[in-house]
N, CA, C and O of each residue as an XYZ file, in Angstrom:
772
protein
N      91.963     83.206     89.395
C      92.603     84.419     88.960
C      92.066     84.797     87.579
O      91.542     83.979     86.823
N      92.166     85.571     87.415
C      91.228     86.608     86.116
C      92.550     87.480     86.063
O      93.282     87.885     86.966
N      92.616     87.689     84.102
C      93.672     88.080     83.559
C      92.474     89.064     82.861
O      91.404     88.476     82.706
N      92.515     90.694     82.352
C      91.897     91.889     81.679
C      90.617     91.166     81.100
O      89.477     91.584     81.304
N      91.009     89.692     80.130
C      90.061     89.568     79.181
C      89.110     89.031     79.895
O      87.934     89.164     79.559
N      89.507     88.282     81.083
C      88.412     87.191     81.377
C      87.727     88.146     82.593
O      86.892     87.571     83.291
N      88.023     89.579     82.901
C      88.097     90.296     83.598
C      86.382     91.170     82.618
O      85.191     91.405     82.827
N      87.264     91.298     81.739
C      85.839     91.817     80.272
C      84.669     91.036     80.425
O      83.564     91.523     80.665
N      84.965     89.492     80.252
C      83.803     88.936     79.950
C      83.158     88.573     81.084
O      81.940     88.423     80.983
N      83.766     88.357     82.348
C      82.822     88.602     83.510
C      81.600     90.248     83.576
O      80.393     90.365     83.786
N      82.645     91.184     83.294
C      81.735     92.012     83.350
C      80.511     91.800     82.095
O      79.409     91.422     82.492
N      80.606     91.922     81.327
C      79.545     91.997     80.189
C      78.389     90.680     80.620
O      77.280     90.641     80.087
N      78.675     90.015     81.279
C      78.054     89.246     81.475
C      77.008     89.832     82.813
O      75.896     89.427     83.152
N      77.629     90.633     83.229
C      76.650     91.719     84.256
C      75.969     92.656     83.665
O      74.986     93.025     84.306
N      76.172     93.241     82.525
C      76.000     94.165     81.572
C      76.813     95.354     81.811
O      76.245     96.436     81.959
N      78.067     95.266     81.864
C      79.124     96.309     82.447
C      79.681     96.283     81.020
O      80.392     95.283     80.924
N      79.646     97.060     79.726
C      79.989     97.402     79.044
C      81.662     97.920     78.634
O      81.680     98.462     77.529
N      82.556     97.875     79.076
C      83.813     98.382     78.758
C      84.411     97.662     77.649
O      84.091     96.607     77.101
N      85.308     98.441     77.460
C      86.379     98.105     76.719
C      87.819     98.092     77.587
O      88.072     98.671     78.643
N      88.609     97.290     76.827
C      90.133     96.960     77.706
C      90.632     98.082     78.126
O      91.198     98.104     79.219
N      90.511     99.366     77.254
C      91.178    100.574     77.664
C      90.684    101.111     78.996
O      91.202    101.174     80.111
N      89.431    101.499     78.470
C      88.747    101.645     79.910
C      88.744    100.979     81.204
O      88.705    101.485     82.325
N      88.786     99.878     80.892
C      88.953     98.690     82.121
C      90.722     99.280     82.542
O      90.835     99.973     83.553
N      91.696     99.027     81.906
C      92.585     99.335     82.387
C      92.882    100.597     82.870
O      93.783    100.700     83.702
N      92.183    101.728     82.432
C      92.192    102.839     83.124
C      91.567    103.219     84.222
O      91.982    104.215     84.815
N      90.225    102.359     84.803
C      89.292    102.356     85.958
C      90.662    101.344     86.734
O      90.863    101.639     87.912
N      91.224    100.642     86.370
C      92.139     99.912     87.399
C      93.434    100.494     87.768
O      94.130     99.974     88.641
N      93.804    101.614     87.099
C      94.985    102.724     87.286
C      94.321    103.431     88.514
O      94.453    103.409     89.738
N      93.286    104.279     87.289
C      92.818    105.226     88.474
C      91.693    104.796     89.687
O      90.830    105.560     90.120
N      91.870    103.661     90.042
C      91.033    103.297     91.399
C      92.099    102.901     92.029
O      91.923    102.374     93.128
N      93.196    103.015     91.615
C      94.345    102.053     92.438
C      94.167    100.554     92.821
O      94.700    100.218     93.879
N      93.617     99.777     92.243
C      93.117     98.203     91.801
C      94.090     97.322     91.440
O      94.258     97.081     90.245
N      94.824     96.749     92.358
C      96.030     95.962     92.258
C      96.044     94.418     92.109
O      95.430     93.613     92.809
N      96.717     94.207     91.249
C      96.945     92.887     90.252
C      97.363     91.792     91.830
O      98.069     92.187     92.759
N      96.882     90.787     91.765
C      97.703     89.580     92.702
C      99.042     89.136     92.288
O     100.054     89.009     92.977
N      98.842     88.907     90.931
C     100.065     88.133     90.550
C     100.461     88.433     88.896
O      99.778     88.230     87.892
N     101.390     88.814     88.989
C     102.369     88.988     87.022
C     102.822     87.479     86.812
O     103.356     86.673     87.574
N     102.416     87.405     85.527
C     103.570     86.331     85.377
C     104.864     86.643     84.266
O     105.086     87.844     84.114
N     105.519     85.936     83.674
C     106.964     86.373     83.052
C     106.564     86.768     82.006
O     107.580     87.176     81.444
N     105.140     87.028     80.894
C     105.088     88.163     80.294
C     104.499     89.113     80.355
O     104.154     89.757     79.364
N     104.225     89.449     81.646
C     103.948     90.711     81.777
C     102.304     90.911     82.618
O     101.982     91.829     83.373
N     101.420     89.659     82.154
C      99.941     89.600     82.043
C      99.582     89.480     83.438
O      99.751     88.434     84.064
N      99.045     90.627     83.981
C      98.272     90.733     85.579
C      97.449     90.017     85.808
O      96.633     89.981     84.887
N      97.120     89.109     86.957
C      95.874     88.723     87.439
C      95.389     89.387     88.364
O      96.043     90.320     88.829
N      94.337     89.124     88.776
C      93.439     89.688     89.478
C      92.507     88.848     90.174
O      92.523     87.800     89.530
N      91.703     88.720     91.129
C      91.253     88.185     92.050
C      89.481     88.639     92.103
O      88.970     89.705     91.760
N      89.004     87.742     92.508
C      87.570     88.167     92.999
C      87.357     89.072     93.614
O      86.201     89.464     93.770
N      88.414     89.691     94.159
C      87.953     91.305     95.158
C      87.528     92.157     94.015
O      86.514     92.851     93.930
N      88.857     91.914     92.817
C      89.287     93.118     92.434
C      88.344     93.357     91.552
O      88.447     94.457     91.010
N      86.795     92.214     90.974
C      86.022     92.375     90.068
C      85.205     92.938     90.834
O      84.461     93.632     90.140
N      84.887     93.024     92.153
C      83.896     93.394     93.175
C      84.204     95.002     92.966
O      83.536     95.765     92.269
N      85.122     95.259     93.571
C      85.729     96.821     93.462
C      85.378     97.403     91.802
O      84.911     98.540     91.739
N      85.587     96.681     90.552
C      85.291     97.304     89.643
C      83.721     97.337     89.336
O      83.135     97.671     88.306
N      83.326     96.969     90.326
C      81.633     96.533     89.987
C      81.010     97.922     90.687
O      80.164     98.731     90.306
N      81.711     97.828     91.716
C      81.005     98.796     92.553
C      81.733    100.479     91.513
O      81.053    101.307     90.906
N      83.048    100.451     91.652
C      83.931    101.782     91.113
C      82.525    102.256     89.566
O      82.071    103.367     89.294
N      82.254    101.014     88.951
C      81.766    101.456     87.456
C      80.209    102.095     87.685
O      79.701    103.024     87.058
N      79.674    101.372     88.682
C      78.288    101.621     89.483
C      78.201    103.301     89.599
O      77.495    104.095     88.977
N      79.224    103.517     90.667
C      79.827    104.554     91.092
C      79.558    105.926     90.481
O      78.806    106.848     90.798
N      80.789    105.664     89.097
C      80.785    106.493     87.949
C      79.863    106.844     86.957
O      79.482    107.861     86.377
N      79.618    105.531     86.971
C      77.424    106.302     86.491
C      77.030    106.924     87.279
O      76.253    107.729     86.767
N      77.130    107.117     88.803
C      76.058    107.982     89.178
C      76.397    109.411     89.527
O      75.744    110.298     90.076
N      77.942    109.345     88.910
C      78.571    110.689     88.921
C      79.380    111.354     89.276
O      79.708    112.520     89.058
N      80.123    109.685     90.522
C      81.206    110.284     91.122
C      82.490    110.550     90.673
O      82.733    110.175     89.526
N      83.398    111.120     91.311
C      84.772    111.300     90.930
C      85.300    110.052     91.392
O      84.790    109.283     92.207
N      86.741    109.906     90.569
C      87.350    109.021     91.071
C      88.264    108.980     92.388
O      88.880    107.958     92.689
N      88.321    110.274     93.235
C      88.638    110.385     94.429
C      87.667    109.793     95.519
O      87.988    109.422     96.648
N      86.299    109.780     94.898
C      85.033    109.552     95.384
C      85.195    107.901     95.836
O      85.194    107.296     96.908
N      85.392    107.376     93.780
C      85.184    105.840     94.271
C      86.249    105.062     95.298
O      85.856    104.239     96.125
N      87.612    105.425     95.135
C      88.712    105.186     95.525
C      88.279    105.096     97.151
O      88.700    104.179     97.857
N      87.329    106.225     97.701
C      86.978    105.900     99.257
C      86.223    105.123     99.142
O      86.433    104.140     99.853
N      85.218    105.074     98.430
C      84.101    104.168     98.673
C      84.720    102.524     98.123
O      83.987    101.569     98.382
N      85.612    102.339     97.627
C      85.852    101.011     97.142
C      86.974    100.513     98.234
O      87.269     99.321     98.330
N      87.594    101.566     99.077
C      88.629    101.189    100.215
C      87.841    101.304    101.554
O      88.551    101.584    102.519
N      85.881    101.065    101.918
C      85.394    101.334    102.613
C      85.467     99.283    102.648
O      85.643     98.564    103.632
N      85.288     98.940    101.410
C      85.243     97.574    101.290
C      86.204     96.981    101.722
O      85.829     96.035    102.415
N      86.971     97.041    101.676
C      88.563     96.620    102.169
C      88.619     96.153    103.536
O      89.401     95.316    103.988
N      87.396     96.994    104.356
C      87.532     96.334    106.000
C      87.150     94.852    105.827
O      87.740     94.170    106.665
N      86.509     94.271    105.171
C      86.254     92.695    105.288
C      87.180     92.172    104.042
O      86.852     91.214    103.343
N      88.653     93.100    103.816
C      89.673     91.793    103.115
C      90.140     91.017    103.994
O      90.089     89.810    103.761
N      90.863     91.604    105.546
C      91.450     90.415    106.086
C      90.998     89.322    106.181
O      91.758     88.375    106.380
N      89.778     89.163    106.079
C      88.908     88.249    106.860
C      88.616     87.781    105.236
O      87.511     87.240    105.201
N      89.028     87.804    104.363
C      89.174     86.885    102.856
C      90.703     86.440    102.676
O      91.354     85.672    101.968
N      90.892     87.284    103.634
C      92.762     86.829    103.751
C      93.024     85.034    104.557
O      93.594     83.969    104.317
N      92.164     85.683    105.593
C      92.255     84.398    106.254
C      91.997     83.420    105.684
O      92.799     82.495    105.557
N      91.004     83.420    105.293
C      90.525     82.151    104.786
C      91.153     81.707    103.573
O      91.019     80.505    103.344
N      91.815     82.392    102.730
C      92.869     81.636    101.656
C      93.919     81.064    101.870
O      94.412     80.144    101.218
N      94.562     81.889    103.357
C      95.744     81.085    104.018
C      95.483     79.824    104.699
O      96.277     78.887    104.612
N      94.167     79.746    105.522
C      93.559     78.110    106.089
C      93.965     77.170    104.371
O      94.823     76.322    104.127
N      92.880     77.831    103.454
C      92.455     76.685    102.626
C      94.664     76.005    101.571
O      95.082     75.152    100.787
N      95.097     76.971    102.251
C      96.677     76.756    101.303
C      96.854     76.287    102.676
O      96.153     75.287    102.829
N      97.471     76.576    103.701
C      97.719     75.853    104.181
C      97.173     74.174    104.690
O      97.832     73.397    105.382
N      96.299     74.021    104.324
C      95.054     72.741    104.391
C      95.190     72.038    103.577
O      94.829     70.888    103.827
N      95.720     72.292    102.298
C      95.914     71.944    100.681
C      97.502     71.237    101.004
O      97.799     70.073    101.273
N      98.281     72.358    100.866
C      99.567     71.654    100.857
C     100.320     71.717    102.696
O     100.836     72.634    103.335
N     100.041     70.295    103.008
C     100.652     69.872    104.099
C     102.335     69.371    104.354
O     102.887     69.043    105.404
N     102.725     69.436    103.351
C     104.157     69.175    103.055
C     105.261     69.789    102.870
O     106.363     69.286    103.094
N     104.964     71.531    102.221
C     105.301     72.554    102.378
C     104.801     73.448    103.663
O     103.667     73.648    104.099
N     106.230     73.958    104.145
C     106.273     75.137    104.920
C     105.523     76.627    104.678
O     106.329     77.540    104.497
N     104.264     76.966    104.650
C     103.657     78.175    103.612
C     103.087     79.050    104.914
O     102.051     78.844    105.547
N     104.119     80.122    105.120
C     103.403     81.334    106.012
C     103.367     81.993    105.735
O     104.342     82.479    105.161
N     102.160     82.677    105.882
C     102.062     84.559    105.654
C     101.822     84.184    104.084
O     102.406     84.935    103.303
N     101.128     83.238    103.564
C     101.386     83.206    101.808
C      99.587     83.496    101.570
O      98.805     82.633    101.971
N      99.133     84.602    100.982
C      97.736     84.970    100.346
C      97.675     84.729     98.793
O      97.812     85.672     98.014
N      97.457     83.385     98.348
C      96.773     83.225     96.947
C      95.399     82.861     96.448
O      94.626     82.220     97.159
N      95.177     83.147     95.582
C      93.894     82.896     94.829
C      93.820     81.377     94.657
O      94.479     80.906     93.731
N      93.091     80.532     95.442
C      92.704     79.540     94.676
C      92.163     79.309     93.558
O      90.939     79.422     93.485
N      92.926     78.925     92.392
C      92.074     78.258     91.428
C      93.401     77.110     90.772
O      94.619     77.207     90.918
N      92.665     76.147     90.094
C      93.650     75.025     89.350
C      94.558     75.508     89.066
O      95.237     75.562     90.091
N      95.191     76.036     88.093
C      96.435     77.009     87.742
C      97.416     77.258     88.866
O      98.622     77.015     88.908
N      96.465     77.898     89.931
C      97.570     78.424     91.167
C      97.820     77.168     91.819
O      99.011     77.356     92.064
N      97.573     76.013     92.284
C      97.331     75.332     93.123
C      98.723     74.012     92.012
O      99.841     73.511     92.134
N      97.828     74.055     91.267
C      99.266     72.679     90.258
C     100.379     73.959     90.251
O     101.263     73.776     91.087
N     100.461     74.711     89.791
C     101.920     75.739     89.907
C     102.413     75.499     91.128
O     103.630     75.319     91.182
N     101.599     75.430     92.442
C     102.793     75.619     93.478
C     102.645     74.316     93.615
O     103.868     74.407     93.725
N     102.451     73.450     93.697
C     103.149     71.587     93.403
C     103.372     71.143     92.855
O     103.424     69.913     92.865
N     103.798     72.271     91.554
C     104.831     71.615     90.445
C     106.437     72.443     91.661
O     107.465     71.854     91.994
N     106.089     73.659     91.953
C     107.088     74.322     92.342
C     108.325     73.991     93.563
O     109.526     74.216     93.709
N     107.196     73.306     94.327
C     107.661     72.844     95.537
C     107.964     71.211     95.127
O     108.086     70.501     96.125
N     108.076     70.650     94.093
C     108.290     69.393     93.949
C     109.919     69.658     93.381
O     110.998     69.154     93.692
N     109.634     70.390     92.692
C     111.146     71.289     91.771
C     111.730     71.555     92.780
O     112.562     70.686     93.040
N     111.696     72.372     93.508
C     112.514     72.773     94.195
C     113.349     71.947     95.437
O     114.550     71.976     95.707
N     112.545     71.411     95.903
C     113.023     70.402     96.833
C     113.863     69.279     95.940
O     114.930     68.870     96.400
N     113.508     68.914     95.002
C     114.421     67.675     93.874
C     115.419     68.650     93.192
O     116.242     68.171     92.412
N     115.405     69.673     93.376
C     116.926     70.080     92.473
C     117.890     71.065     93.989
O     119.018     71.539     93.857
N     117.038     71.141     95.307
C     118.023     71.390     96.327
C     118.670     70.506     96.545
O     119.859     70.778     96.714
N     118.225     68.899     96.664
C     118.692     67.834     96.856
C     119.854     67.460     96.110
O     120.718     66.831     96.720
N     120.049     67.750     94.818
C     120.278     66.814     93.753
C     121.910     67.902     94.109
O     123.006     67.357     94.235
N     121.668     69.841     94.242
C     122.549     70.375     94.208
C     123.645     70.022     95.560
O     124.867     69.922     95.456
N     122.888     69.881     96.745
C     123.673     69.081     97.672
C     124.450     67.906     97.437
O     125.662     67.771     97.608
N     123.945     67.400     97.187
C     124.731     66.083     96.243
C     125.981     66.098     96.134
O     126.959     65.713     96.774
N     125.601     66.976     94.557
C     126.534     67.524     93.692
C     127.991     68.042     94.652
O     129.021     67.372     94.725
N     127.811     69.109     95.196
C     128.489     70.091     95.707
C     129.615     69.817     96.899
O     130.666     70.369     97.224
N     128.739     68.510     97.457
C     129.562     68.376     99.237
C     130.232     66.580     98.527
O     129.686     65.563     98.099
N     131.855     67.102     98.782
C     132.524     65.662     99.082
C     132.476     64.914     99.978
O     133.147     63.881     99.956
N     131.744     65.203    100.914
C     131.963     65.016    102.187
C     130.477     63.976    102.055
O     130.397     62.763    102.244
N     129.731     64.647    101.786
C     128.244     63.893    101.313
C     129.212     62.480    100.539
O     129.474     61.392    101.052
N     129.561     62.971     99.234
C     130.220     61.688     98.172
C     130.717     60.776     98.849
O     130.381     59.596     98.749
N     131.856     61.358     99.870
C     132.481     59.908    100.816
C     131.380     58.509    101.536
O     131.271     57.284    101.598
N     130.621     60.068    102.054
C     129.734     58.992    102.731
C     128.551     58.028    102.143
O     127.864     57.185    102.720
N     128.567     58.402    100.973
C     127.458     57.818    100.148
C     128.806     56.498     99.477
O     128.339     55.362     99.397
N     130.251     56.635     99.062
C     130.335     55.364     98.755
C     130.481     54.631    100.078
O     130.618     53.433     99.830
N     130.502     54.833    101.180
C     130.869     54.234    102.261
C     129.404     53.571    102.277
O     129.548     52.350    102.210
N     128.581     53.788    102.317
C     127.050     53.417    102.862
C     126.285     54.030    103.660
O     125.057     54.018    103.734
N     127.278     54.730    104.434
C     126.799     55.286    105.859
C     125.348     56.142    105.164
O     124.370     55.812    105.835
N     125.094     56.775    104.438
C     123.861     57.760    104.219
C     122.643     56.555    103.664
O     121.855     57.170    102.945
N     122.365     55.526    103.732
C     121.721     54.398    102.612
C     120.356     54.701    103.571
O     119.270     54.854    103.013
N     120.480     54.786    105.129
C     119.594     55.240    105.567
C     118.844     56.753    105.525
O     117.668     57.105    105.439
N     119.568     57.153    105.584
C     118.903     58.691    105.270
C     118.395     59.332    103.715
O     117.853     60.404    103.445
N     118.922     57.919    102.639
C     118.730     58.059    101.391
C     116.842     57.417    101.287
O     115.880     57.892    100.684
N     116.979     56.108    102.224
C     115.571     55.776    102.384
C     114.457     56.645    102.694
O     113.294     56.719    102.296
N     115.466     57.549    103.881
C     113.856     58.552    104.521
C     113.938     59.421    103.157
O     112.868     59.700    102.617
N     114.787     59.732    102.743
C     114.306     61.228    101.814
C     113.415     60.648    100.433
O     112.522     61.274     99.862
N     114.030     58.984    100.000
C     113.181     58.668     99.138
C     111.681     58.593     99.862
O     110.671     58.836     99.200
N     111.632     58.327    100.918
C     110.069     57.597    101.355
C     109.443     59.187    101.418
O     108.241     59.347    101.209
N     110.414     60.471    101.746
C     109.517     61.840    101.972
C     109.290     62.456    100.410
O     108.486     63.364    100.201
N     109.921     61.979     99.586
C     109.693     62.403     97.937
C     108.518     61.308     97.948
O     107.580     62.057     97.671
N     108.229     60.671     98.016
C     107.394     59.711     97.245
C     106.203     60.225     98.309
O     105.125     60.135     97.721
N     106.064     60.622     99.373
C     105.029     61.236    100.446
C     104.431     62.808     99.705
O     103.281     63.246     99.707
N     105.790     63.460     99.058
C     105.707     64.568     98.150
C     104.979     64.476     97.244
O     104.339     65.480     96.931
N     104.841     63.484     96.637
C     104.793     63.150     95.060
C     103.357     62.340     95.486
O     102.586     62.406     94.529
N     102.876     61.738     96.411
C     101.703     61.585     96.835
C     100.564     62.694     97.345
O      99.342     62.623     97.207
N     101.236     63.582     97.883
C     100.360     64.760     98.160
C      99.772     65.846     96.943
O      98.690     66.423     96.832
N     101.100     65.838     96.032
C     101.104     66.325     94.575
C      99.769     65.914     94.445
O      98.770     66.626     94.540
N      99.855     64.174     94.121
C      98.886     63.905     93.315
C      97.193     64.474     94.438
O      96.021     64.525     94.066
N      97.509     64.642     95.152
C      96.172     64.254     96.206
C      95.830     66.073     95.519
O      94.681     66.397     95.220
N      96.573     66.687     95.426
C      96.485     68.234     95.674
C      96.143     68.430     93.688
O      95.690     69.469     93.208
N      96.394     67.546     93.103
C      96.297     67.808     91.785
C      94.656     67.046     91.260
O      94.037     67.107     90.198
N      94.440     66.507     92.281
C      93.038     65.629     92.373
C      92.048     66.740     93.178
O      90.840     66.567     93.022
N      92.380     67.608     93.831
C      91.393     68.411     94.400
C      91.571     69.726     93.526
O      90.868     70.724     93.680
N      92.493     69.625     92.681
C      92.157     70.797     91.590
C      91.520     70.477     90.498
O      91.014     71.401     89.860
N      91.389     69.172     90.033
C      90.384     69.114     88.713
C      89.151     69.035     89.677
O      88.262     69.746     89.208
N      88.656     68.278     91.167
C      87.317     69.056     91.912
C      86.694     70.332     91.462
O      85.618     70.558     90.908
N      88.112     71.456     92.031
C      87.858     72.722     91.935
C      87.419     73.339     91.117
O      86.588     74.241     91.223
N      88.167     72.737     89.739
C      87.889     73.267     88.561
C      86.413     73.130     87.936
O      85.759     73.953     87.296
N      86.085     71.725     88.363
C      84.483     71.179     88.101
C      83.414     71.702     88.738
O      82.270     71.576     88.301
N      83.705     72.318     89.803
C      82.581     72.735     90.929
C      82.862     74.560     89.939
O      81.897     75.132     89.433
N      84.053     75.048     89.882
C      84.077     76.231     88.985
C      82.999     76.654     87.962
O      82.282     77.641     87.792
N      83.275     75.068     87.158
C      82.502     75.707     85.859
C      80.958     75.022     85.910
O      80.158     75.124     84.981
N      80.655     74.201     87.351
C      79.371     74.266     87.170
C      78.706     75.945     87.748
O      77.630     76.401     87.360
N      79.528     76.558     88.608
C      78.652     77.830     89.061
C      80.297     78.464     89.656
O      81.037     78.445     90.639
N      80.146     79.211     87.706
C      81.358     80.101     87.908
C      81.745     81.656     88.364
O      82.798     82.262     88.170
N      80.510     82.100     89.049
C      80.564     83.273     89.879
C      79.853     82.411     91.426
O      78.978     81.555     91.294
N      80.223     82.686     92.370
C      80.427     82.563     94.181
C      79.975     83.613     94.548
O      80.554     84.648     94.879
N      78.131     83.177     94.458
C      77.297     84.658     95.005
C      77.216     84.923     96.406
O      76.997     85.993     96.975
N      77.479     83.508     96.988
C      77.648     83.725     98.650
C      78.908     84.988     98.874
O      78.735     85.802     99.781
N      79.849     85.058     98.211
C      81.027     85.425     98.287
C      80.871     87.118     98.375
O      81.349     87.992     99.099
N      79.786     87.075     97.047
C      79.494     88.689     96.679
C      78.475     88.977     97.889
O      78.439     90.028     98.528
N      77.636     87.829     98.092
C      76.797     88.714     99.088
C      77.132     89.719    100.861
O      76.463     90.518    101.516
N      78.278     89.192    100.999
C      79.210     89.866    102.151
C      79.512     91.390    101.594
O      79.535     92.363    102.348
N      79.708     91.453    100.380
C      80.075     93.018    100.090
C      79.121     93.778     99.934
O      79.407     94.975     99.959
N      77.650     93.401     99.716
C      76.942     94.120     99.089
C      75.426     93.761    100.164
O      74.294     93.542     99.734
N      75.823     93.790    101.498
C      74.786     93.744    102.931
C      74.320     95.347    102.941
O      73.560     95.764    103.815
């Protein structure tokens, strides 16, 4: 995921000259939509969405309107599903422990430890609130009767907390294979046949 700045320095590194204003205004007016906000505010953005500004800025040098690029950058769009797919295989492939349908994210380290910090949280504080909440649970826990079902849920946390790690071990991979070759020209070459 790419946040405006790292959004900048990809481009300049193409020789795409902007500034933040501009960048944020080619992403208004192309209609160029963020993947993910986080709680202050800061958009990410995805490998499509640098593709689309590559082509939109191309575009506008050669004179078009922005009604112009807006078709020509939603001509690209016929081969998103088919980038769709393949992020849902590689999440669903990743985390085998969580229930994840219909879920389209950006792989990168960041996204990948966030949702197995998330799903570790969440499952240890549904638990903990069940607990809490049911007397009926309390009886049976001083009785004994749950000592078995306390085993499976410890042995499926610790199966949790093993996959964590397995899934937090294929993100420092990710991250390494990233920054040896941090643009995926195979990736670009599908848009630009």
């Amino acid at each position: 995921m790419y946040n405006k700045q790292d959004i900048l320095k990809n481009l300049n590194e193409f020789n795409y000259f902007i500034d933040e204003l501009t960048l944020s205004s080619f992403i208004k007016n192309w209609k160029i939509d963020a993947i993910y906000e986080d709680e202050d505010g800061v958009e990410f953005f995805d490998n499509f969405a640098i593709v689309k500004l590559k082509k939109g800025i191309s575009l506008k040098s050669q004179g078009y309107s922005n009604d112009q690029i807006i078709y020509h950058i939603n001509k690209i769009l016929a081969e998103k599903p088919l980038v769709k797919k393949e992020k849902k295989e590689i999440v669903e492939k990743s985390v085998s422990a969580a229930e994840l349908q219909n879920l389209t994210i950006d792989v990168t380290g960041q996204t990948l430890q966030m949702l197995a910090d998330a799903v570790a949280q969440k499952i240890t504080s549904e638990i903990k609130e069940q607990i809490k909440n049911s007397d009926f649970v309390q009886q049976l826990l001083q009785d004994g009767a749950l000592k078995k079902d306390n085993e499976t849920l410890s042995k499926q946390v610790e199966e949790l907390s093993e996959d964590n790690k397995k899934l937090a071990q294929r993100v420092e991979e990710l991250e390494k294979i990233k920054k040896l070759c941090p643009i995926n020209f195979e990736y670009f070459k599908r848009f630009f046949k």
